[in-house]
Amino acid sequence: MVRVIPHALLALSSVIGTTSAASHARASSQSCNKVQYHFPAGTGKNDPRAEAVKQAYVREWNEYYKYAFPQDDLEPLTHNGTDDLFGWGASVVDGIDTAVVMGLTDIVEKQLKHIAATDFTKSATIVNFFDINIRYIGGLLSAYDLIKSGEFPNPYDQDLVEMLLTQATRLAKAISPVFETATGLPAATMNFTSGEVIQSTTSVHGKSYNSTNTAQAGTLILRAQKAEEYLLKPSPAPAFPGLVGTELDTSTGQFITFDGGWEAGVDSFIEYLIKGYVYDRDDTYMQSMKDFWLVTAESTQEHIALSPYHHPELTFLSQLDEDGNIMWTMDDYACFAGGNLLLGGHYLDRPEITALGIKVADSCHRWYNATLTGLGPSSKDHSLYPCYSTVQHGAHQATGIGWYNASNQPYDPEYNNATYRAQGAKLGYFIEDPSYRSYPEPLESIFYAYRVTGDTRWQQYNWEIFNALDTARSKAVPYAEISDVNKPYGGTLINYVSSFYFAEVLKYLYLTFAEPDVVSLDKYVFNTECHPFTIKTPC
Ligand SMILES: *[C@@H]1O[C@H](CO)[C@@H](O)[C@H](O)[C@H]1NC(C)=O
Ligand SMILES: *[C@@H]1O[C@H](CO)[C@@H](O)[C@H](O)[C@H]1NC(C)=O
Ligand SMILES: *[C@@H]1O[C@H](CO)[C@@H](O)[C@H](O)[C@H]1NC(C)=O
Ligand SMILES: *[C@@H]1O[C@H](CO)[C@@H](O)[C@H](O)[C@H]1NC(C)=O
Ligand SMILES: *[C@@H]1O[C@H](CO)[C@@H](O)[C@H](O)[C@H]1NC(C)=O
Ligand SMILES: *[C@@H]1O[C@H](CO)[C@@H](O)[C@H](O)[C@H]1NC(C)=O
């Protein structure tokens, strides 16, 4: 999940001005294919299910509004809220475009008023560039695009609607000093009171570096200086072509780890390689991103798309350790790969990539379907801010799941005991981290699989997940996060509702059941936080 998409970048680049927007080379139109299945008119939707998801948004918004507004996130067990995302009402800004799409005009009106009245250039805490980019700027620009599209109700005060753009530009300008590093690769954090840019550091094999995270840098179209070259011409070469590691040195632009894969830390970089191209395929820089994505996709198939011992029906994408070795583990974030491979495979007419996308989406669905609660294990080694602070590499930390390799061995001998062995034999994988933290990636890929194939089994899967969200935990606190997907009612409830529950979980679920031409994948491309932007060069 973790993710300024091109459009957002345009706002950033217009404020950063000098370096970014300048080179904008165009090439003649490249061929492409429509992504969505051709649903016959009037088919493909399921009104009662779409309505049920909409009511879930209303219920959770009302809880948030009553107990937590205008704080960032709701704490549902103690009936209060927390300012853990800089204190600007993250759930409002992250969630507004979902309410726009659902046609919840009374709620959107409250959200627009809050946004217009907020000073996004001040914060009591250190601010993180990545979350500002994907949640706040992404949410503001997407709400603006959708309201202005004419496809959704627009009874609002138009001055408030224009404030979405004004506030996005102010925020982009305020955070732009993070690009003032030796390479132009963004530093992670800033103090908005002092204006000080604060570098993250990463320690690898005992040596410390000023660093940025690949996913964080990769959520931008880095026309600035030579920054783009550091990502698209990686040095030193990754362990496998196109599968770059998670950390870059902001002083030299060198990669400092080889821990490639589709997991947190690299995820959004890979994601945007193809999404940038879908957004604007006539742009020569986006074309080089697409070429890199093809190398990544082919290398994924060849090297890290693996089936567990005696489970050929499953295909997981392994992450690599910091030295580039296969680990036979995968986190929940990497489950976005199914949808991303399906998007690119269809758009570029590459059936073998599409086929891999289906396999990965099916395998991630199994994470959910095989548990007691019907929800899947997440990943505990990445806290709310995966790119926020000092990262210690080296030790293997628990991730979502692991499996036994072709020699029936796990990467980490800790997973050799009878408990894990029994789980592996039964499910095809063992659960390293049993918590469920509202991560959206499997249901994101299921949404893509439905929209590109039209096969209603995918709709059924997302309906089962929606019901699991509702019934897995105590009725008093529906939708709380849980400690153990394999315990009745999910074990212990976690006192937190993330803003991405509004932005991602409920939007992907709703769009699975809405008319398929609502936010069509042929008209919109989503940022990594599920904020849709109007495609510049539709196919
Ligand atoms: C929320 O309420 C609980 C219980 O009253 C309290 O312990 C906690 O500190 C509160 N959280 C915040 C962020 O104020
Ligand atoms: C941010 O800068 C201000 C002004 O220099 C300082 O008072 C404050 O302690 C800093 N905040 C943090 C969290 O370091
Ligand atoms: C990190 O950057 C700061 C300046 O922003 C510099 O003083 C420091 O030496 C750098 N550290 C490393 C390990 O490169
Ligand atoms: C697993 O999938 C089957 C078939 O769709 C369904 O009947 C069953 O309820 C699902 N189990 C869980 C735990 O979601
Ligand atoms: C499986 O993992 C073990 C332990 O890391 C390793 O020694 C072995 O070579 C691996 N087998 C395969 C086929 O990759
Ligand atoms: C296997 O290890 C896990 C985690 O340390 C532990 O909870 C479990 O009880 C162990 N199983 C056996 C049979 O020792």
XYZ file of C-alpha atoms and ligand atoms in Angstrom:
623
model
C 0.000 0.000 0.000
C 1.987 2.149 0.639
C 2.269 5.226 -3.153
C 2.088 11.494 -6.052
C 0.619 9.690 -8.828
C 1.219 11.392 -12.119
C -1.628 13.827 -11.752
C -0.696 14.662 -8.201
C 2.783 15.040 -9.412
C 1.671 17.623 -11.863
C 0.575 19.671 -8.869
C 3.870 19.051 -7.140
C 5.872 19.788 -10.238
C 4.005 22.988 -10.894
C 4.994 24.197 -7.462
C 8.503 22.847 -7.608
C 8.565 24.429 -11.026
C 12.097 24.803 -12.230
C 13.229 21.210 -12.136
C 10.250 18.997 -12.646
C 7.769 20.083 -15.232
C 10.280 21.214 -17.807
C 11.054 18.055 -19.775
C 7.831 16.684 -21.065
C 8.772 14.889 -24.239
C 5.910 13.359 -26.219
C 5.959 10.474 -28.629
C 3.336 9.263 -31.075
C 0.532 7.136 -29.643
C 1.481 3.650 -28.598
C -0.950 0.818 -29.120
C -2.985 -0.353 -26.148
C -5.975 -2.456 -25.199
C -9.040 -1.647 -23.170
C -8.715 -3.140 -19.706
C -12.282 -3.800 -18.633
C -14.336 -6.776 -19.716
C -17.087 -5.743 -22.123
C -20.063 -6.031 -19.755
C -23.334 -5.964 -21.763
C -25.389 -2.884 -20.845
C -27.132 -3.218 -17.479
C -25.111 -6.251 -16.358
C -22.228 -6.718 -13.960
C -23.591 -4.805 -10.978
C -25.198 -6.025 -7.775
C -27.270 -3.230 -6.237
C -28.073 -4.745 -2.817
C -24.415 -5.558 -2.206
C -23.245 -2.106 -3.333
C -25.826 -0.605 -0.984
C -24.597 -2.746 1.922
C -21.044 -1.472 1.426
C -22.326 2.097 1.222
C -24.143 1.617 4.540
C -20.903 0.338 6.078
C -19.261 3.630 5.083
C -22.131 5.637 6.593
C -21.958 3.663 9.838
C -18.202 4.019 10.242
C -18.225 7.693 9.202
C -20.886 8.408 11.819
C -18.737 6.717 14.490
C -15.704 8.673 13.397
C -17.636 11.951 13.243
C -19.139 11.429 16.673
C -16.024 10.335 18.539
C -12.932 11.400 16.622
C -13.561 14.235 14.160
C -11.537 16.339 13.376
C -8.708 14.100 14.549
C -6.972 11.813 12.075
C -8.251 8.376 13.014
C -10.946 6.754 15.102
C -10.163 4.616 18.142
C -13.348 2.564 18.213
C -12.887 0.704 21.512
C -12.290 3.795 23.650
C -14.573 6.044 21.606
C -12.024 8.698 20.857
C -9.508 9.545 18.180
C -5.818 10.017 17.562
C -3.737 12.507 15.572
C -1.228 10.076 14.145
C -1.158 11.559 10.637
C -0.173 15.187 11.305
C -3.542 16.295 12.668
C -5.358 17.410 9.522
C -8.245 14.935 9.661
C -6.709 12.071 7.664
C -9.906 10.018 7.634
C -11.781 12.963 6.087
C -9.250 13.675 3.333
C -8.452 10.029 2.602
C -12.138 9.090 2.646
C -13.818 11.937 0.760
C -13.503 10.524 -2.763
C -15.143 7.257 -1.648
C -18.095 9.295 -0.356
C -18.183 11.206 -3.674
C -18.356 7.957 -5.645
C -21.070 6.599 -3.326
C -23.105 9.792 -3.798
C -23.148 10.538 -0.037
C -23.586 14.266 -0.592
C -24.383 15.265 3.021
C -21.185 13.660 4.220
C -19.121 15.124 1.358
C -20.390 18.600 2.231
C -19.091 18.250 5.803
C -15.796 16.917 4.469
C -15.372 19.807 2.003
C -15.963 22.346 4.799
C -13.371 20.681 6.997
C -10.823 20.618 4.186
C -11.361 24.290 3.283
C -10.863 25.309 6.942
C -7.683 23.276 7.578
C -4.189 24.760 7.557
C -2.170 22.019 5.897
C 1.109 23.896 6.315
C 1.245 23.530 10.104
C 1.635 20.410 12.205
C 2.594 19.731 15.794
C 4.412 16.578 14.703
C 7.087 15.689 12.200
C 5.417 15.104 8.824
C 6.110 12.249 6.495
C 6.357 12.988 2.794
C 4.982 9.635 1.667
C 1.730 9.811 3.626
C 1.248 13.445 2.599
C 1.655 12.350 -0.989
C -0.501 9.242 -1.126
C -3.214 10.048 1.397
C -3.564 13.820 1.513
C -2.518 15.169 -1.914
C -3.884 12.005 -3.541
C -7.210 12.320 -1.701
C -7.623 16.044 -2.450
C -6.871 15.756 -6.168
C -8.938 12.640 -6.665
C -11.995 14.178 -4.990
C -11.528 17.195 -7.256
C -11.263 15.066 -10.408
C -14.307 12.961 -9.522
C -16.565 15.872 -8.518
C -15.587 17.749 -11.687
C -16.101 14.691 -13.920
C -19.846 15.216 -14.159
C -20.336 11.508 -13.365
C -21.319 12.016 -9.715
C -23.737 14.375 -7.909
C -22.316 17.887 -7.528
C -24.680 20.013 -5.426
C -21.754 21.563 -3.504
C -20.622 25.147 -3.002
C -18.180 25.388 -5.930
C -15.790 27.590 -3.951
C -15.361 24.660 -1.531
C -14.709 22.330 -4.464
C -12.003 24.666 -5.821
C -10.416 24.656 -2.354
C -9.500 20.988 -2.910
C -7.058 22.079 -5.583
C -5.872 25.139 -3.651
C -5.135 23.041 -0.562
C -3.361 20.333 -2.566
C -1.100 22.982 -4.109
C -0.350 24.594 -0.721
C 0.547 21.252 0.771
C 2.699 20.256 -2.205
C 4.590 23.543 -1.923
C 5.077 23.099 1.828
C 6.565 19.600 1.444
C 8.680 20.364 -1.638
C 11.927 21.063 0.336
C 12.295 17.265 0.805
C 13.608 17.145 -2.785
C 16.585 19.300 -1.889
C 19.008 16.386 -1.483
C 22.232 15.752 -3.397
C 20.403 13.435 -5.806
C 16.895 14.903 -5.863
C 15.606 11.681 -4.307
C 13.216 12.833 -1.578
C 14.121 12.812 2.105
C 11.467 11.125 4.217
C 10.357 13.741 6.715
C 10.136 17.418 7.589
C 9.418 19.661 10.550
C 6.827 22.150 9.230
C 7.431 24.520 12.157
C 11.145 24.962 11.592
C 11.171 24.060 7.876
C 13.916 21.542 8.591
C 14.223 18.499 6.309
C 15.022 15.335 8.264
C 16.774 12.465 6.535
C 16.010 8.833 7.355
C 18.916 6.545 7.872
C 19.282 2.888 7.056
C 21.908 0.641 8.522
C 23.074 -2.281 6.389
C 25.828 -4.675 7.485
C 26.789 -2.177 10.194
C 27.117 0.832 7.863
C 24.729 3.768 8.072
C 23.302 5.654 5.090
C 20.988 8.617 4.511
C 18.238 6.779 2.743
C 14.937 6.908 0.972
C 12.641 4.064 0.358
C 12.088 2.806 -3.194
C 8.298 2.801 -2.870
C 8.359 6.339 -1.494
C 10.545 7.670 -4.317
C 8.691 5.546 -6.838
C 5.340 7.194 -6.138
C 6.613 10.241 -7.936
C 7.435 10.883 -11.522
C 10.928 12.018 -10.809
C 11.726 14.270 -13.696
C 13.736 16.310 -11.260
C 17.456 16.409 -11.970
C 18.745 12.932 -12.521
C 16.620 11.383 -9.815
C 14.718 9.192 -12.264
C 17.924 7.529 -13.459
C 18.636 6.206 -10.005
C 15.423 4.231 -10.086
C 15.221 3.176 -13.727
C 18.956 2.505 -14.163
C 19.614 0.876 -10.798
C 23.157 0.629 -9.556
C 24.475 -1.745 -8.482
C 22.402 -4.138 -10.599
C 19.656 -5.894 -8.601
C 19.833 -9.605 -7.780
C 17.328 -10.306 -10.590
C 16.573 -7.869 -13.463
C 13.849 -5.358 -12.572
C 13.554 -6.539 -8.956
C 15.225 -3.647 -7.132
C 15.733 -3.445 -3.378
C 13.869 -1.276 -0.874
C 16.455 1.324 0.098
C 18.424 3.971 -1.818
C 21.202 6.256 -0.584
C 19.929 9.843 -1.066
C 23.509 11.137 -1.215
C 24.714 8.915 -4.086
C 21.581 7.384 -5.635
C 23.026 3.886 -5.138
C 20.805 1.021 -4.014
C 21.968 -0.151 -0.599
C 19.876 -3.319 -0.258
C 18.933 -6.149 -2.645
C 15.660 -7.027 -0.948
C 13.507 -7.006 -4.066
C 10.071 -8.459 -4.633
C 6.601 -6.868 -4.574
C 6.498 -6.274 -0.816
C 6.273 -3.118 1.289
C 9.166 -0.832 0.476
C 9.190 -1.563 -3.277
C 5.478 -2.151 -3.916
C 4.326 1.271 -5.080
C 7.387 1.738 -7.269
C 6.482 -1.318 -9.353
C 2.817 -0.369 -9.187
C 3.402 3.068 -10.729
C 5.691 1.846 -13.505
C 2.670 0.543 -15.399
C 0.085 2.940 -13.936
C 2.143 5.951 -15.067
C 2.077 4.550 -18.582
C -1.672 3.868 -18.482
C -2.123 7.440 -17.246
C -0.162 9.018 -20.127
C 1.250 6.587 -22.661
C 2.430 9.343 -25.051
C 4.938 10.599 -22.507
C 8.414 9.255 -23.263
C 9.337 8.975 -19.581
C 6.231 6.907 -18.874
C 7.264 4.723 -21.796
C 10.576 3.973 -20.140
C 8.701 3.186 -16.930
C 6.554 0.699 -18.844
C 9.653 -0.932 -20.359
C 11.093 -1.343 -16.870
C 7.790 -2.820 -15.650
C 7.913 -5.452 -18.386
C 11.380 -6.470 -17.247
C 10.075 -6.665 -13.660
C 7.043 -8.743 -14.675
C 9.098 -11.180 -16.754
C 11.713 -11.517 -14.036
C 8.976 -12.110 -11.473
C 7.624 -15.006 -13.514
C 11.078 -16.472 -14.048
C 12.574 -16.120 -10.574
C 10.161 -15.407 -7.730
C 6.710 -16.734 -8.754
C 6.880 -19.971 -6.765
C 4.603 -22.755 -5.634
C 4.897 -24.189 -2.120
C 6.076 -27.771 -1.650
C 3.313 -30.141 -2.871
C 0.924 -27.222 -3.557
C 1.105 -26.546 -7.299
C -2.304 -24.859 -7.165
C -0.766 -21.864 -5.349
C 1.605 -19.241 -6.792
C 3.206 -16.789 -4.403
C 5.705 -13.993 -5.129
C 8.687 -14.323 -2.826
C 10.502 -11.431 -1.326
C 14.292 -11.404 -1.275
C 16.511 -10.842 1.742
C 18.862 -7.872 1.890
C 21.517 -9.826 0.009
C 19.071 -10.865 -2.728
C 18.283 -14.451 -1.661
C 14.813 -15.928 -2.086
C 12.979 -16.144 1.258
C 9.767 -18.079 0.449
C 7.786 -15.431 2.276
C 5.277 -12.823 1.105
C 3.571 -9.931 2.891
C 0.024 -8.725 2.424
C 1.157 -5.619 0.541
C 2.528 -7.827 -2.246
C -1.001 -9.076 -2.886
C -1.602 -5.941 -4.983
C 0.514 -7.734 -7.614
C -2.425 -9.771 -8.918
C -4.334 -6.624 -9.905
C -1.264 -4.817 -11.190
C -0.232 -7.744 -13.428
C -3.813 -7.989 -14.701
C -3.914 -4.260 -15.489
C -0.596 -4.304 -17.362
C -1.147 -7.695 -18.958
C -4.459 -6.592 -20.464
C -3.340 -3.095 -21.416
C -0.229 -4.375 -23.191
C -1.899 -7.549 -24.512
C 0.502 -9.929 -22.771
C -1.593 -13.028 -21.950
C 1.179 -14.747 -19.982
C 1.385 -11.754 -17.628
C -2.413 -11.731 -17.277
C -2.311 -15.444 -16.443
C 0.234 -14.819 -13.687
C -2.017 -12.034 -12.329
C -4.928 -14.458 -12.032
C -2.782 -17.034 -10.246
C -1.490 -14.513 -7.720
C -4.971 -13.046 -7.104
C -6.329 -16.559 -6.560
C -3.519 -17.426 -4.171
C -4.018 -14.253 -2.117
C -7.719 -15.038 -1.951
C -6.715 -18.350 -0.365
C -4.996 -16.436 2.455
C -8.417 -15.159 3.427
C -10.596 -18.097 2.536
C -8.577 -20.647 4.522
C -8.768 -18.921 7.915
C -11.361 -19.214 10.640
C -12.472 -15.584 10.367
C -12.310 -15.369 6.560
C -9.775 -12.537 6.877
C -6.126 -12.843 5.944
C -2.878 -12.337 7.853
C -1.150 -8.981 7.418
C 2.410 -8.079 8.144
C 3.699 -6.777 11.410
C 7.208 -5.743 10.531
C 5.963 -2.603 8.860
C 4.314 -0.223 11.239
C 2.064 2.565 10.125
C 5.032 4.445 8.693
C 7.108 1.940 6.794
C 9.493 4.638 5.610
C 9.486 6.879 8.628
C 12.418 6.130 10.777
C 15.606 4.211 11.144
C 15.416 0.834 9.434
C 17.523 -2.023 10.712
C 18.176 -4.630 8.088
C 19.493 -8.098 8.665
C 17.234 -9.981 11.054
C 14.281 -11.810 9.525
C 11.093 -10.313 10.829
C 7.713 -11.947 10.670
C 5.853 -11.148 7.480
C 2.398 -12.221 6.297
C 2.988 -15.800 5.278
C 5.828 -18.179 4.495
C 5.983 -21.549 2.747
C 8.201 -24.614 2.329
C 10.314 -24.574 -0.795
C 10.838 -27.280 -3.420
C 13.169 -29.075 -0.956
C 10.447 -28.769 1.715
C 12.485 -26.235 3.718
C 11.544 -22.801 5.133
C 13.892 -19.813 4.842
C 13.955 -19.370 8.585
C 14.453 -22.596 10.630
C 12.090 -21.162 13.275
C 9.253 -22.304 11.003
C 10.314 -25.934 11.061
C 8.303 -26.961 14.121
C 5.227 -29.195 14.161
C 2.692 -26.381 14.423
C 3.907 -24.617 11.303
C 4.504 -27.919 9.493
C 0.899 -28.967 10.057
C -0.397 -25.611 8.854
C 1.859 -25.730 5.789
C 0.694 -29.209 4.851
C -2.953 -28.223 5.176
C -3.043 -24.698 3.744
C 0.066 -24.695 1.565
C 1.571 -21.892 3.683
C 2.142 -21.046 7.313
C 1.073 -17.801 8.947
C 3.944 -15.746 10.325
C 1.832 -12.814 11.503
C -1.798 -13.647 12.327
C -3.114 -10.080 12.764
C -5.472 -8.397 10.308
C -4.895 -4.641 10.014
C -7.484 -3.646 7.390
C -5.001 -3.953 4.566
C -6.775 -3.777 1.220
C -4.438 -5.498 -1.229
C -6.149 -8.883 -1.700
C -9.546 -7.289 -2.198
C -7.921 -4.744 -4.537
C -6.668 -7.560 -6.764
C -10.032 -9.318 -6.570
C -11.675 -6.072 -7.754
C -9.303 -5.918 -10.756
C -9.885 -9.590 -11.528
C -13.632 -8.976 -11.625
C -13.428 -5.848 -13.776
C -11.056 -7.421 -16.323
C -12.608 -10.910 -16.575
C -16.285 -10.302 -15.761
C -16.253 -13.643 -13.905
C -18.686 -13.360 -10.972
C -16.664 -15.731 -8.787
C -14.500 -12.707 -7.975
C -17.531 -10.702 -6.921
C -18.435 -13.604 -4.651
C -14.966 -13.550 -3.059
C -15.213 -9.853 -2.193
C -18.692 -10.379 -0.825
C -17.379 -13.113 1.478
C -14.588 -10.791 2.648
C -17.081 -7.975 3.248
C -19.181 -10.321 5.367
C -16.119 -11.534 7.243
C -15.339 -7.904 8.098
C -18.792 -7.620 9.574
C -19.033 -10.882 11.475
C -15.484 -11.651 12.492
C -15.501 -9.457 15.541
C -17.908 -8.399 18.236
C -21.072 -6.721 17.019
C -20.376 -3.757 19.278
C -17.271 -2.836 17.330
C -17.656 -3.935 13.754
C -14.625 -3.340 11.570
C -12.044 -3.057 14.350
C -8.728 -4.587 13.402
C -7.949 -7.968 15.020
C -4.993 -9.772 16.506
C -5.538 -13.284 15.117
C -7.385 -14.294 11.956
C -7.592 -17.878 13.209
C -9.228 -17.235 16.577
C -12.979 -16.916 17.154
C -13.958 -13.277 16.675
C -10.361 -12.579 15.681
C -8.787 -12.826 19.154
C -8.156 -9.376 20.603
C -9.672 -6.292 19.006
C -7.261 -3.520 18.065
C -8.281 0.016 18.982
C -7.771 1.634 15.606
C -9.533 2.324 12.319
C -7.121 3.405 9.613
C -7.963 6.154 7.139
C -7.341 3.587 4.402
C -10.353 1.646 5.596
C -12.404 4.558 4.158
C -10.088 5.221 1.197
C -9.296 1.699 0.035
C -11.178 -1.145 1.688
C -14.645 0.338 1.244
C -13.931 1.833 -2.202
C -12.622 -1.396 -3.740
C -15.510 -3.331 -2.214
C -18.117 -0.820 -3.401
C -16.711 -0.711 -6.934
C -16.806 -4.515 -7.115
C -20.612 -4.309 -6.897
C -21.409 -0.948 -8.528
C -22.098 -0.623 -12.280
C -18.831 -1.603 -13.930
C -18.624 1.761 -15.727
C -18.547 3.605 -12.383
C -14.863 4.583 -12.116
C -14.063 2.424 -15.129
C -10.489 1.194 -15.384
C -10.518 2.495 -18.978
C -11.121 6.036 -17.732
C -9.372 6.177 -14.366
C -6.110 5.014 -12.882
C -5.831 4.597 -9.107
C -2.994 5.848 -6.968
C -1.567 3.431 -4.430
C -4.072 4.597 -1.791
C -7.005 3.856 -4.149
C -7.518 7.464 -5.224
C -8.693 7.514 -8.871
C -7.365 10.027 -11.395
C -8.736 10.705 -14.862
C -6.504 9.047 -17.464
C -4.867 11.629 -19.716
C -4.593 9.448 -22.834
C -7.493 6.964 -22.688
C -7.033 3.877 -24.803
C -8.665 7.548 24.349
O -9.327 7.177 25.543
C -8.581 6.268 26.356
C -9.463 5.807 27.497
O -10.159 6.897 28.027
C -7.284 6.928 26.810
O -6.525 6.016 27.558
C -6.488 7.342 25.577
O -5.329 8.049 25.957
C -7.349 8.223 24.676
N -6.606 8.454 23.440
C -6.238 9.646 23.053
C -5.446 9.712 21.757
O -6.539 10.661 23.658
C 10.137 21.412 15.143
O 10.752 22.671 15.140
C 10.330 23.521 16.221
C 10.924 24.927 15.985
O 12.309 24.845 15.805
C 10.763 22.905 17.525
O 10.341 23.732 18.611
C 10.120 21.533 17.628
O 10.571 20.880 18.802
C 10.433 20.664 16.433
N 9.603 19.464 16.504
C 10.095 18.242 16.628
C 9.094 17.154 16.797
O 11.293 18.034 16.601
C 23.318 12.646 5.932
O 23.020 13.949 5.451
C 23.479 14.994 6.314
C 23.046 16.326 5.699
O 21.682 16.290 5.400
C 25.000 14.917 6.443
O 25.442 15.908 7.389
C 25.391 13.528 6.927
O 26.800 13.424 6.937
C 24.815 12.458 6.033
N 25.099 11.153 6.592
C 25.546 10.145 5.859
C 25.754 8.854 6.592
O 25.767 10.237 4.646
C -14.374 -20.020 1.223
O -14.973 -20.033 -0.075
C -16.143 -20.822 -0.181
C -16.570 -20.801 -1.652
O -16.677 -19.494 -2.156
C -17.215 -20.270 0.747
O -18.364 -21.065 0.710
C -16.663 -20.225 2.173
O -17.603 -19.597 3.015
C -15.364 -19.434 2.223
N -14.802 -19.501 3.570
C -14.432 -18.422 4.244
C -13.877 -18.655 5.603
O -14.506 -17.283 3.790
C 15.220 -24.591 0.206
O 15.702 -23.882 1.338
C 16.852 -24.416 1.928
C 17.097 -23.643 3.204
O 17.275 -22.275 2.924
C 17.981 -24.371 0.921
O 19.153 -24.948 1.481
C 17.599 -25.128 -0.328
O 18.593 -24.977 -1.325
C 16.290 -24.591 -0.872
N 15.841 -25.443 -1.959
C 15.492 -24.938 -3.144
C 15.064 -25.932 -4.195
O 15.538 -23.752 -3.426
C 6.143 -23.582 17.095
O 6.591 -22.226 17.293
C 5.539 -21.324 17.615
C 6.128 -19.918 17.688
O 7.288 -19.901 18.440
C 4.862 -21.727 18.922
O 3.778 -20.859 19.199
C 4.349 -23.162 18.786
O 3.806 -23.575 20.019
C 5.479 -24.089 18.377
N 4.941 -25.438 18.167
C 5.501 -26.526 18.700
C 4.816 -27.820 18.420
O 6.512 -26.458 19.360
